[in-house]
mmCIF file of C-alpha atoms and ligand atoms in Angstrom:
data_model
loop_
_atom_site.group_PDB
_atom_site.id
_atom_site.type_symbol
_atom_site.label_atom_id
_atom_site.label_comp_id
_atom_site.label_asym_id
_atom_site.label_seq_id
_atom_site.Cartn_x
_atom_site.Cartn_y
_atom_site.Cartn_z
ATOM 1 C CA MET K 1 27.020 -12.277 -0.310
ATOM 2 C CA SER K 2 25.680 -14.716 -2.893
ATOM 3 C CA THR K 3 23.202 -13.237 -5.351
ATOM 4 C CA ILE K 4 21.502 -16.626 -5.689
ATOM 5 C CA VAL K 5 19.483 -17.916 -2.734
ATOM 6 C CA ARG K 6 16.972 -20.696 -2.095
ATOM 7 C CA PRO K 7 14.246 -20.939 0.572
ATOM 8 C CA TYR K 8 15.259 -22.282 3.984
ATOM 9 C CA GLY K 9 13.120 -24.784 5.925
ATOM 10 C CA ASP K 10 15.002 -27.399 7.925
ATOM 11 C CA MET K 11 18.468 -26.860 6.432
ATOM 12 C CA THR K 12 20.134 -23.997 4.563
ATOM 13 C CA GLY K 13 19.138 -23.988 0.921
ATOM 14 C CA ASP K 14 16.798 -26.988 1.144
ATOM 15 C CA GLY K 15 14.149 -25.118 -0.857
ATOM 16 C CA MET K 16 11.314 -25.772 1.612
ATOM 17 C CA VAL K 17 8.278 -23.434 1.452
ATOM 18 C CA GLN K 18 4.830 -23.321 3.037
ATOM 19 C CA THR K 19 1.766 -22.043 1.264
ATOM 20 C CA SER K 20 -1.978 -21.874 1.909
ATOM 21 C CA PHE K 21 -5.077 -21.773 -0.280
ATOM 22 C CA THR K 22 -8.775 -22.591 -0.323
ATOM 23 C CA LEU K 23 -10.534 -24.977 -2.718
ATOM 24 C CA PRO K 24 -14.303 -24.828 -3.332
ATOM 25 C CA ILE K 25 -14.927 -28.423 -2.182
ATOM 26 C CA PRO K 26 -15.984 -30.020 1.140
ATOM 27 C CA HIS K 27 -13.255 -31.512 3.333
ATOM 28 C CA ASP K 28 -12.705 -35.240 2.698
ATOM 29 C CA LYS K 29 -9.914 -37.555 1.564
ATOM 30 C CA LYS K 30 -10.380 -36.564 -2.070
ATOM 31 C CA ALA K 31 -10.115 -32.881 -1.183
ATOM 32 C CA GLU K 32 -6.758 -33.534 0.487
ATOM 33 C CA GLY K 33 -5.600 -35.332 -2.660
ATOM 34 C CA ALA K 34 -6.788 -32.386 -4.726
ATOM 35 C CA ALA K 35 -4.732 -30.002 -2.583
ATOM 36 C CA LEU K 36 -1.630 -32.142 -3.105
ATOM 37 C CA GLN K 37 -2.265 -32.261 -6.839
ATOM 38 C CA LEU K 38 -2.386 -28.470 -6.942
ATOM 39 C CA ALA K 39 0.790 -28.234 -4.847
ATOM 40 C CA ALA K 40 2.583 -30.589 -7.232
ATOM 41 C CA LYS K 41 1.442 -28.500 -10.209
ATOM 42 C CA MET K 42 2.778 -25.401 -8.384
ATOM 43 C CA GLY K 43 6.195 -27.050 -8.362
ATOM 44 C CA LEU K 44 6.298 -28.385 -4.777
ATOM 45 C CA ASP K 45 8.056 -31.738 -4.928
ATOM 46 C CA PRO K 46 7.637 -33.516 -2.576
ATOM 47 C CA ALA K 47 4.559 -31.779 -1.100
ATOM 48 C CA MET K 48 3.108 -32.537 2.346
ATOM 49 C CA LEU K 49 -0.332 -31.558 3.569
ATOM 50 C CA VAL K 50 0.094 -30.046 7.038
ATOM 51 C CA HIS K 51 -3.380 -28.604 7.631
ATOM 52 C CA ALA K 52 -6.868 -28.931 6.154
ATOM 53 C CA LYS K 53 -10.029 -27.412 7.596
ATOM 54 C CA GLN K 54 -13.503 -26.989 6.195
ATOM 55 C CA MET K 55 -14.454 -23.310 6.051
ATOM 56 C CA GLY K 56 -18.265 -23.163 5.914
ATOM 57 C CA GLU K 57 -20.318 -25.162 3.399
ATOM 58 C CA GLY K 58 -18.313 -26.591 0.531
ATOM 59 C CA PHE K 59 -14.940 -24.849 1.042
ATOM 60 C CA THR K 60 -11.706 -26.232 2.513
ATOM 61 C CA PHE K 61 -8.621 -24.311 3.607
ATOM 62 C CA PHE K 62 -5.250 -26.049 3.182
ATOM 63 C CA VAL K 63 -1.667 -25.481 4.251
ATOM 64 C CA VAL K 64 0.983 -27.409 2.325
ATOM 65 C CA TYR K 65 4.730 -27.657 2.912
ATOM 66 C CA GLY K 66 7.224 -28.815 0.304
ATOM 67 C CA ARG K 67 10.362 -28.308 -1.718
ATOM 68 C CA VAL K 68 10.696 -25.979 -4.686
ATOM 69 C CA ASN K 69 13.597 -26.153 -7.090
ATOM 70 C CA HIS K 70 13.513 -22.501 -8.111
ATOM 71 C CA LEU K 71 16.390 -20.153 -7.359
ATOM 72 C CA VAL K 72 15.983 -16.531 -6.304
ATOM 73 C CA GLU K 73 18.242 -14.182 -8.285
ATOM 74 C CA LEU K 74 18.775 -11.219 -6.000
ATOM 75 C CA ASP K 75 20.388 -9.059 -8.688
ATOM 76 C CA LYS K 76 17.189 -9.229 -10.748
ATOM 77 C CA VAL K 77 14.878 -8.088 -7.905
ATOM 78 C CA GLN K 78 13.114 -4.783 -8.625
ATOM 79 C CA VAL K 79 11.736 -2.629 -5.796
ATOM 80 C CA VAL K 80 11.059 1.038 -5.105
ATOM 81 C CA GLU K 81 13.767 2.114 -2.639
ATOM 82 C CA ARG K 82 13.292 5.206 -0.493
ATOM 83 C CA ASP K 83 15.058 7.929 -2.504
ATOM 84 C CA PHE K 84 14.557 10.776 -0.042
ATOM 85 C CA PRO K 85 15.914 11.443 3.458
ATOM 86 C CA LEU K 86 13.846 10.354 6.453
ATOM 87 C CA LEU K 87 13.191 13.505 8.508
ATOM 88 C CA THR K 88 11.968 14.013 12.061
ATOM 89 C CA ALA K 89 8.689 15.869 12.713
ATOM 90 C CA LYS K 90 10.750 18.856 13.855
ATOM 91 C CA GLU K 91 12.774 18.897 10.629
ATOM 92 C CA VAL K 92 9.594 18.630 8.543
ATOM 93 C CA ASN K 93 7.992 21.554 10.403
ATOM 94 C CA THR K 94 11.109 23.697 10.101
ATOM 95 C CA LEU K 95 11.474 23.096 6.361
ATOM 96 C CA VAL K 96 7.799 23.801 5.662
ATOM 97 C CA LYS K 97 7.871 26.969 7.744
ATOM 98 C CA LYS K 98 11.112 28.306 6.252
ATOM 99 C CA LYS K 99 10.692 27.341 2.630
ATOM 100 C CA LEU K 100 6.952 27.152 1.978
ATOM 101 C CA ARG K 101 6.096 29.952 4.422
ATOM 102 C CA ARG K 102 2.548 28.663 4.847
ATOM 103 C CA LYS K 103 0.972 25.456 6.074
ATOM 104 C CA LEU K 104 1.269 22.469 3.755
ATOM 105 C CA SER K 105 -2.268 21.312 2.981
ATOM 106 C CA VAL K 106 -3.091 17.600 2.891
ATOM 107 C CA VAL K 107 -6.445 16.003 2.035
ATOM 108 C CA GLY K 108 -6.930 12.277 2.673
ATOM 109 C CA ALA K 109 -9.683 9.745 1.998
ATOM 110 C CA CYS K 110 -10.688 6.183 1.216
ATOM 111 C CA ILE K 111 -12.413 6.315 -2.153
ATOM 112 C CA GLY K 112 -14.951 4.095 -3.916
ATOM 113 C CA THR K 113 -16.835 1.651 -1.724
ATOM 114 C CA ASP K 114 -13.755 0.994 0.423
ATOM 115 C CA ALA K 115 -14.517 1.423 4.131
ATOM 116 C CA HIS K 116 -11.107 0.349 5.471
ATOM 117 C CA THR K 117 -10.026 3.531 7.207
ATOM 118 C CA VAL K 118 -7.524 2.096 9.685
ATOM 119 C CA GLY K 119 -4.587 2.537 7.261
ATOM 120 C CA ILE K 120 -5.255 6.152 6.248
ATOM 121 C CA ASP K 121 -6.105 7.019 9.870
ATOM 122 C CA ALA K 122 -2.774 5.541 10.952
ATOM 123 C CA ILE K 123 -1.014 7.917 8.574
ATOM 124 C CA LEU K 124 -3.152 11.006 9.247
ATOM 125 C CA ASN K 125 -4.563 10.894 12.786
ATOM 126 C CA VAL K 126 -2.487 12.154 15.722
ATOM 127 C CA LYS K 127 -2.568 8.642 17.181
ATOM 128 C CA GLY K 128 -0.373 7.423 14.275
ATOM 129 C CA ILE K 129 1.182 3.956 14.142
ATOM 130 C CA ALA K 130 4.320 2.053 15.188
ATOM 131 C CA GLY K 131 5.197 4.633 17.814
ATOM 132 C CA GLU K 132 5.030 7.535 15.340
ATOM 133 C CA LYS K 133 2.454 10.315 15.456
ATOM 134 C CA GLY K 134 0.305 10.889 12.359
ATOM 135 C CA LEU K 135 0.463 13.934 10.092
ATOM 136 C CA GLU K 136 -2.139 15.856 12.145
ATOM 137 C CA TYR K 137 0.544 16.119 14.811
ATOM 138 C CA TYR K 138 2.850 18.100 12.516
ATOM 139 C CA ARG K 139 2.310 21.772 13.365
ATOM 140 C CA GLU K 140 3.014 23.001 9.837
ATOM 141 C CA LEU K 141 0.706 20.535 8.069
ATOM 142 C CA LYS K 142 -3.022 21.180 7.699
ATOM 143 C CA VAL K 143 -4.776 17.840 7.418
ATOM 144 C CA VAL K 144 -8.350 17.181 6.313
ATOM 145 C CA ASN K 145 -9.354 13.522 6.602
ATOM 146 C CA LEU K 146 -12.560 12.929 4.638
ATOM 147 C CA GLY K 147 -12.972 9.345 5.909
ATOM 148 C CA ALA K 148 -14.440 6.391 4.018
ATOM 149 C CA GLN K 149 -16.380 5.835 0.800
ATOM 150 C CA VAL K 150 -15.654 9.281 -0.609
ATOM 151 C CA THR K 151 -16.607 9.773 -4.252
ATOM 152 C CA VAL K 152 -13.974 11.023 -6.681
ATOM 153 C CA PRO K 153 -15.899 14.258 -7.486
ATOM 154 C CA ASP K 154 -16.185 15.013 -3.738
ATOM 155 C CA LEU K 155 -12.465 14.375 -3.317
ATOM 156 C CA VAL K 156 -11.566 16.708 -6.183
ATOM 157 C CA GLU K 157 -13.884 19.362 -4.758
ATOM 158 C CA ALA K 158 -12.368 19.072 -1.270
ATOM 159 C CA ALA K 159 -8.835 19.245 -2.704
ATOM 160 C CA ARG K 160 -9.771 22.391 -4.598
ATOM 161 C CA LYS K 161 -11.422 23.974 -1.547
ATOM 162 C CA GLU K 162 -8.470 23.162 0.721
ATOM 163 C CA LYS K 163 -5.923 24.191 -1.942
ATOM 164 C CA ALA K 164 -4.371 20.794 -1.296
ATOM 165 C CA ASP K 165 -0.657 20.379 -1.874
ATOM 166 C CA ALA K 166 -1.134 16.625 -1.606
ATOM 167 C CA VAL K 167 -4.044 14.212 -1.850
ATOM 168 C CA LEU K 168 -3.609 10.942 0.031
ATOM 169 C CA VAL K 169 -5.886 8.097 -0.989
ATOM 170 C CA SER K 170 -6.176 4.700 0.655
ATOM 171 C CA GLN K 171 -7.323 1.552 -1.124
ATOM 172 C CA VAL K 172 -7.379 -1.698 0.811
ATOM 173 C CA VAL K 173 -9.954 -3.771 -1.061
ATOM 174 C CA THR K 174 -8.423 -5.261 -4.196
ATOM 175 C CA GLN K 175 -11.264 -7.546 -5.283
ATOM 176 C CA ARG K 176 -11.703 -7.311 -9.066
ATOM 177 C CA ASP K 177 -8.801 -4.832 -9.082
ATOM 178 C CA ALA K 178 -11.019 -2.187 -7.447
ATOM 179 C CA HIS K 179 -7.936 -0.388 -6.114
ATOM 180 C CA LEU K 180 -6.532 0.010 -9.635
ATOM 181 C CA HIS K 181 -9.822 1.114 -11.216
ATOM 182 C CA ASN K 182 -10.498 3.618 -8.423
ATOM 183 C CA THR K 183 -6.977 5.036 -8.599
ATOM 184 C CA ARG K 184 -7.180 5.475 -12.365
ATOM 185 C CA GLU K 185 -10.572 7.174 -12.022
ATOM 186 C CA MET K 186 -9.120 9.499 -9.394
ATOM 187 C CA THR K 187 -6.028 10.503 -11.375
ATOM 188 C CA ALA K 188 -8.091 11.054 -14.532
ATOM 189 C CA ALA K 189 -10.495 13.298 -12.613
ATOM 190 C CA PHE K 190 -7.654 15.433 -11.222
ATOM 191 C CA ARG K 191 -6.068 15.710 -14.675
ATOM 192 C CA GLU K 192 -9.378 16.872 -16.076
ATOM 193 C CA ALA K 193 -10.258 19.263 -13.253
ATOM 194 C CA LEU K 194 -6.947 21.044 -12.766
ATOM 195 C CA PRO K 195 -4.058 22.180 -14.975
ATOM 196 C CA ALA K 196 -0.707 20.496 -14.197
ATOM 197 C CA HIS K 197 0.734 23.423 -12.233
ATOM 198 C CA LYS K 198 -2.297 23.526 -9.932
ATOM 199 C CA ARG K 199 -2.597 19.786 -9.422
ATOM 200 C CA PRO K 200 -1.774 18.420 -5.958
ATOM 201 C CA LEU K 201 0.640 15.544 -5.494
ATOM 202 C CA LEU K 202 -1.378 12.372 -5.867
ATOM 203 C CA ILE K 203 -0.396 9.608 -3.475
ATOM 204 C CA VAL K 204 -2.070 6.246 -2.959
ATOM 205 C CA GLY K 205 -1.443 3.631 -0.336
ATOM 206 C CA GLY K 206 -2.605 0.217 0.761
ATOM 207 C CA PRO K 207 -1.222 -3.221 1.553
ATOM 208 C CA ARG K 208 -1.712 -4.785 -1.855
ATOM 209 C CA PHE K 209 -0.486 -2.133 -4.259
ATOM 210 C CA ASP K 210 2.549 -2.837 -6.422
ATOM 211 C CA GLU K 211 4.793 0.133 -5.643
ATOM 212 C CA LEU K 212 6.307 -0.107 -9.130
ATOM 213 C CA MET K 213 2.987 0.883 -10.746
ATOM 214 C CA ALA K 214 3.055 4.620 -9.909
ATOM 215 C CA ASP K 215 3.629 5.826 -13.486
ATOM 216 C CA GLU K 216 1.104 3.424 -14.923
ATOM 217 C CA LEU K 217 -1.552 4.640 -12.458
ATOM 218 C CA GLY K 218 -0.667 8.309 -12.894
ATOM 219 C CA VAL K 219 0.243 8.920 -9.241
ATOM 220 C CA ASP K 220 3.359 10.495 -7.764
ATOM 221 C CA ARG K 221 3.998 7.692 -5.290
ATOM 222 C CA ILE K 222 2.569 4.468 -3.954
ATOM 223 C CA PHE K 223 3.072 3.502 -0.303
ATOM 224 C CA GLY K 224 2.594 -0.128 0.706
ATOM 225 C CA ARG K 225 2.365 -2.318 3.763
ATOM 226 C CA GLY K 226 3.965 -1.041 6.948
ATOM 227 C CA THR K 227 4.247 2.623 5.848
ATOM 228 C CA THR K 228 4.768 5.067 8.703
ATOM 229 C CA PRO K 229 3.639 8.724 8.864
ATOM 230 C CA ARG K 230 7.215 9.975 9.002
ATOM 231 C CA GLU K 231 8.009 8.406 5.636
ATOM 232 C CA VAL K 232 4.995 10.161 4.121
ATOM 233 C CA ALA K 233 5.798 13.537 5.704
ATOM 234 C CA SER K 234 9.414 13.254 4.522
ATOM 235 C CA PHE K 235 8.262 12.424 0.993
ATOM 236 C CA LEU K 236 5.933 15.452 0.960
ATOM 237 C CA VAL K 237 8.759 17.775 1.983
ATOM 238 C CA HIS K 238 11.141 16.190 -0.507
ATOM 239 C CA LYS K 239 8.742 16.456 -3.414
ATOM 240 C CA ILE K 240 6.942 19.727 -2.683
ATOM 241 C CA ILE K 241 9.710 21.793 -1.142
ATOM 242 C CA GLU K 242 13.043 20.338 -2.149
ATOM 243 C CA LYS K 243 12.088 19.236 -5.661
ATOM 244 C CA GLY K 244 10.038 22.417 -6.088
ATOM 245 C CA SER K 245 6.840 20.802 -7.314
ATOM 246 C CA GLU K 246 4.886 23.442 -5.373
ATOM 247 C CA LYS K 247 1.653 24.548 -6.999
ATOM 248 C CA LYS K 248 1.749 28.023 -8.560
HETATM 249 C C1 B12 O 1 -10.323 -4.242 9.914
HETATM 250 C C2 B12 O 1 -10.851 -4.868 8.625
HETATM 251 C C3 B12 O 1 -12.157 -4.562 8.254
HETATM 252 C C4 B12 O 1 -13.034 -3.580 9.020
HETATM 253 C C5 B12 O 1 -12.620 -2.144 8.597
HETATM 254 C C6 B12 O 1 -12.830 -1.135 9.709
HETATM 255 C C7 B12 O 1 -12.237 0.189 9.374
HETATM 256 N N1 B12 O 1 -12.841 1.234 9.884
HETATM 257 O O1 B12 O 1 -11.245 0.276 8.654
HETATM 258 C C8 B12 O 1 -14.466 -3.981 8.523
HETATM 259 C C9 B12 O 1 -15.043 -5.022 9.475
HETATM 260 C C10 B12 O 1 -15.468 -2.852 8.368
HETATM 261 C C11 B12 O 1 -14.137 -4.661 7.197
HETATM 262 C C12 B12 O 1 -15.055 -4.827 6.197
HETATM 263 C C13 B12 O 1 -14.809 -5.526 5.009
HETATM 264 N N2 B12 O 1 -13.682 -6.169 4.699
HETATM 265 CO CO1 B12 O 1 -12.043 -6.050 5.732
HETATM 266 N N3 B12 O 1 -10.477 -6.263 6.717
HETATM 267 C C14 B12 O 1 -10.039 -5.748 7.846
HETATM 268 C C15 B12 O 1 -8.646 -6.351 8.189
HETATM 269 C C16 B12 O 1 -8.872 -7.439 9.243
HETATM 270 C C17 B12 O 1 -7.604 -5.375 8.715
HETATM 271 C C18 B12 O 1 -7.345 -4.138 7.866
HETATM 272 C C19 B12 O 1 -6.584 -3.150 8.705
HETATM 273 O O2 B12 O 1 -7.160 -2.381 9.439
HETATM 274 N N4 B12 O 1 -5.233 -3.197 8.669
HETATM 275 C C20 B12 O 1 -4.360 -2.352 9.498
HETATM 276 C C21 B12 O 1 -3.862 -1.116 8.735
HETATM 277 C C22 B12 O 1 -3.005 -0.241 9.670
HETATM 278 O O3 B12 O 1 -3.040 -1.597 7.683
HETATM 279 P P1 B12 O 1 -3.192 -1.127 6.169
HETATM 280 O O4 B12 O 1 -4.599 -0.869 5.804
HETATM 281 O O5 B12 O 1 -2.391 -2.038 5.352
HETATM 282 O O6 B12 O 1 -2.481 0.316 6.173
HETATM 283 C C23 B12 O 1 -1.079 0.495 6.188
HETATM 284 C C24 B12 O 1 -0.420 0.483 4.798
HETATM 285 O O7 B12 O 1 -1.052 -0.305 3.852
HETATM 286 C C25 B12 O 1 -0.369 1.938 4.420
HETATM 287 N N5 B12 O 1 -1.527 2.610 3.853
HETATM 288 C C26 B12 O 1 -2.810 2.243 3.751
HETATM 289 N N6 B12 O 1 -3.531 3.187 3.154
HETATM 290 C C27 B12 O 1 -2.699 4.209 2.880
HETATM 291 C C28 B12 O 1 -2.915 5.422 2.241
HETATM 292 C C29 B12 O 1 -1.847 6.290 2.071
HETATM 293 C C30 B12 O 1 -2.076 7.603 1.402
HETATM 294 C C31 B12 O 1 -0.552 5.937 2.532
HETATM 295 C C32 B12 O 1 0.568 6.863 2.364
HETATM 296 C C33 B12 O 1 -0.337 4.706 3.160
HETATM 297 C C34 B12 O 1 -1.408 3.865 3.324
HETATM 298 O O8 B12 O 1 -0.096 2.562 5.671
HETATM 299 C C35 B12 O 1 -0.840 1.894 6.702
HETATM 300 C C36 B12 O 1 -0.009 1.962 7.971
HETATM 301 O O9 B12 O 1 1.163 1.229 7.839
HETATM 302 C C37 B12 O 1 -8.187 -6.936 6.803
HETATM 303 C C38 B12 O 1 -7.317 -8.198 6.863
HETATM 304 C C39 B12 O 1 -5.909 -7.879 7.253
HETATM 305 N N7 B12 O 1 -5.420 -8.581 8.230
HETATM 306 O O10 B12 O 1 -5.301 -6.985 6.665
HETATM 307 C C40 B12 O 1 -9.532 -7.244 6.141
HETATM 308 C C41 B12 O 1 -9.661 -7.175 4.598
HETATM 309 C C42 B12 O 1 -8.926 -5.958 4.088
HETATM 310 N N8 B12 O 1 -11.106 -7.022 4.412
HETATM 311 C C43 B12 O 1 -11.532 -7.674 3.392
HETATM 312 C C44 B12 O 1 -12.887 -7.735 2.969
HETATM 313 C C45 B12 O 1 -13.198 -8.666 1.837
HETATM 314 C C46 B12 O 1 -13.881 -6.964 3.595
HETATM 315 C C47 B12 O 1 -15.360 -6.944 3.222
HETATM 316 C C48 B12 O 1 -15.678 -6.909 1.736
HETATM 317 C C49 B12 O 1 -16.021 -8.139 3.927
HETATM 318 C C50 B12 O 1 -17.485 -8.336 3.591
HETATM 319 N N9 B12 O 1 -17.749 -9.342 2.773
HETATM 320 O O11 B12 O 1 -18.298 -7.580 4.033
HETATM 321 C C51 B12 O 1 -15.838 -5.650 3.923
HETATM 322 C C52 B12 O 1 -15.737 -4.465 2.983
HETATM 323 C C53 B12 O 1 -16.247 -3.199 3.577
HETATM 324 C C54 B12 O 1 -15.998 -2.070 2.628
HETATM 325 N N10 B12 O 1 -17.053 -1.503 2.090
HETATM 326 O O12 B12 O 1 -14.845 -1.732 2.382
HETATM 327 C C55 B12 O 1 -10.416 -8.421 2.666
HETATM 328 C C56 B12 O 1 -10.015 -7.735 1.357
HETATM 329 C C57 B12 O 1 -9.726 -8.769 0.282
HETATM 330 C C58 B12 O 1 -9.342 -8.139 -1.008
HETATM 331 N N11 B12 O 1 -8.565 -8.864 -1.782
HETATM 332 O O13 B12 O 1 -9.705 -7.083 -1.367
HETATM 333 C C59 B12 O 1 -9.336 -8.489 3.768
HETATM 334 C C60 B12 O 1 -7.887 -8.533 3.224
HETATM 335 C C61 B12 O 1 -9.631 -9.756 4.617
HETATM 336 C C62 B12 O 1 -9.470 -11.046 3.809
HETATM 337 N N12 B12 O 1 -8.330 -11.700 3.877
HETATM 338 O O14 B12 O 1 -10.367 -11.459 3.147
HETATM 339 N N13 B12 O 1 -12.847 -5.053 7.167
#
């Protein structure tokens, strides 16, 4: 397989892409010209305007379609691949029971002002997502879901009280990098409150995290868009039981 690819629109390798954006101007002929100017500056040549719609007072949403000349170099792509086996719920329960010989304690929350609980609920609640049951369904996991807008001190306190093996934090809002600031505040608070051997695994998730930033943010793992509960349960077993990062 070639390691160099180009976008595909009408014909293989024609370089055609579609993109959308909003400009803070009312919709008129000049606005459409402005959208095409931006598209040209973004490297779309030729660029076609395929949709323009005024969104409230003084804002217009655009969709443009055009050719880019850039090549994608697949051998330079960096991603976080899953580096642990994907287990079934039964396998997770068996490993926890045999090797940990107690329930594995998980505390989850949305921190800061973030009220988007659908993602963390999908991972934790029995209902789950994508046909998989959430972590509450796993007999050998004890899950406490603190819900939305939890403060960092309350999270640390709950983790201490529950003797959490893992703390799962969701951050969906990324305006002004809130997800990064909140994550850094959280990891700093855990570092301050607990010595390394008593610290739970710190895991964050949300659709707009860069999974490569785990070290920089001081967390053990970042889970992005489309994560399923089974992946998280398998990671917990891998890290806490198989890698032996159990708290003493
Ligand atoms: C539903 C929703 C709401 C609901 C939330 C209800 C609730 N109880 O959660 C309500 C109406 C309350 C809401 C409010 C707001 N919202 Co809103 N909302 C959405 C919406 C439409 C869907 C989010 C969602 O539920 N996704 C489904 C879940 C399953 O996906 P997920 O969160 O990505 O979770 C998965 C993974 O990311 C991962 N994951 C997530 N968290 C975690 C955690 C861990 C530990 C792990 C392992 C994995 C994991 O696993 C999940 C399952 O696969 C999005 C737009 C969109 N289409 O995404 C906007 C969106 C997130 N909202 C947005 C905004 C701006 C707001 C408001 C500020 C609007 C306003 N001006 O009032 C407020 C903020 C409220 C607040 N204080 O947080 C913006 C955020 C923009 C940004 N860059 O930050 C979005 C992107 C919409 C947009 N395009 O503008 N919102």
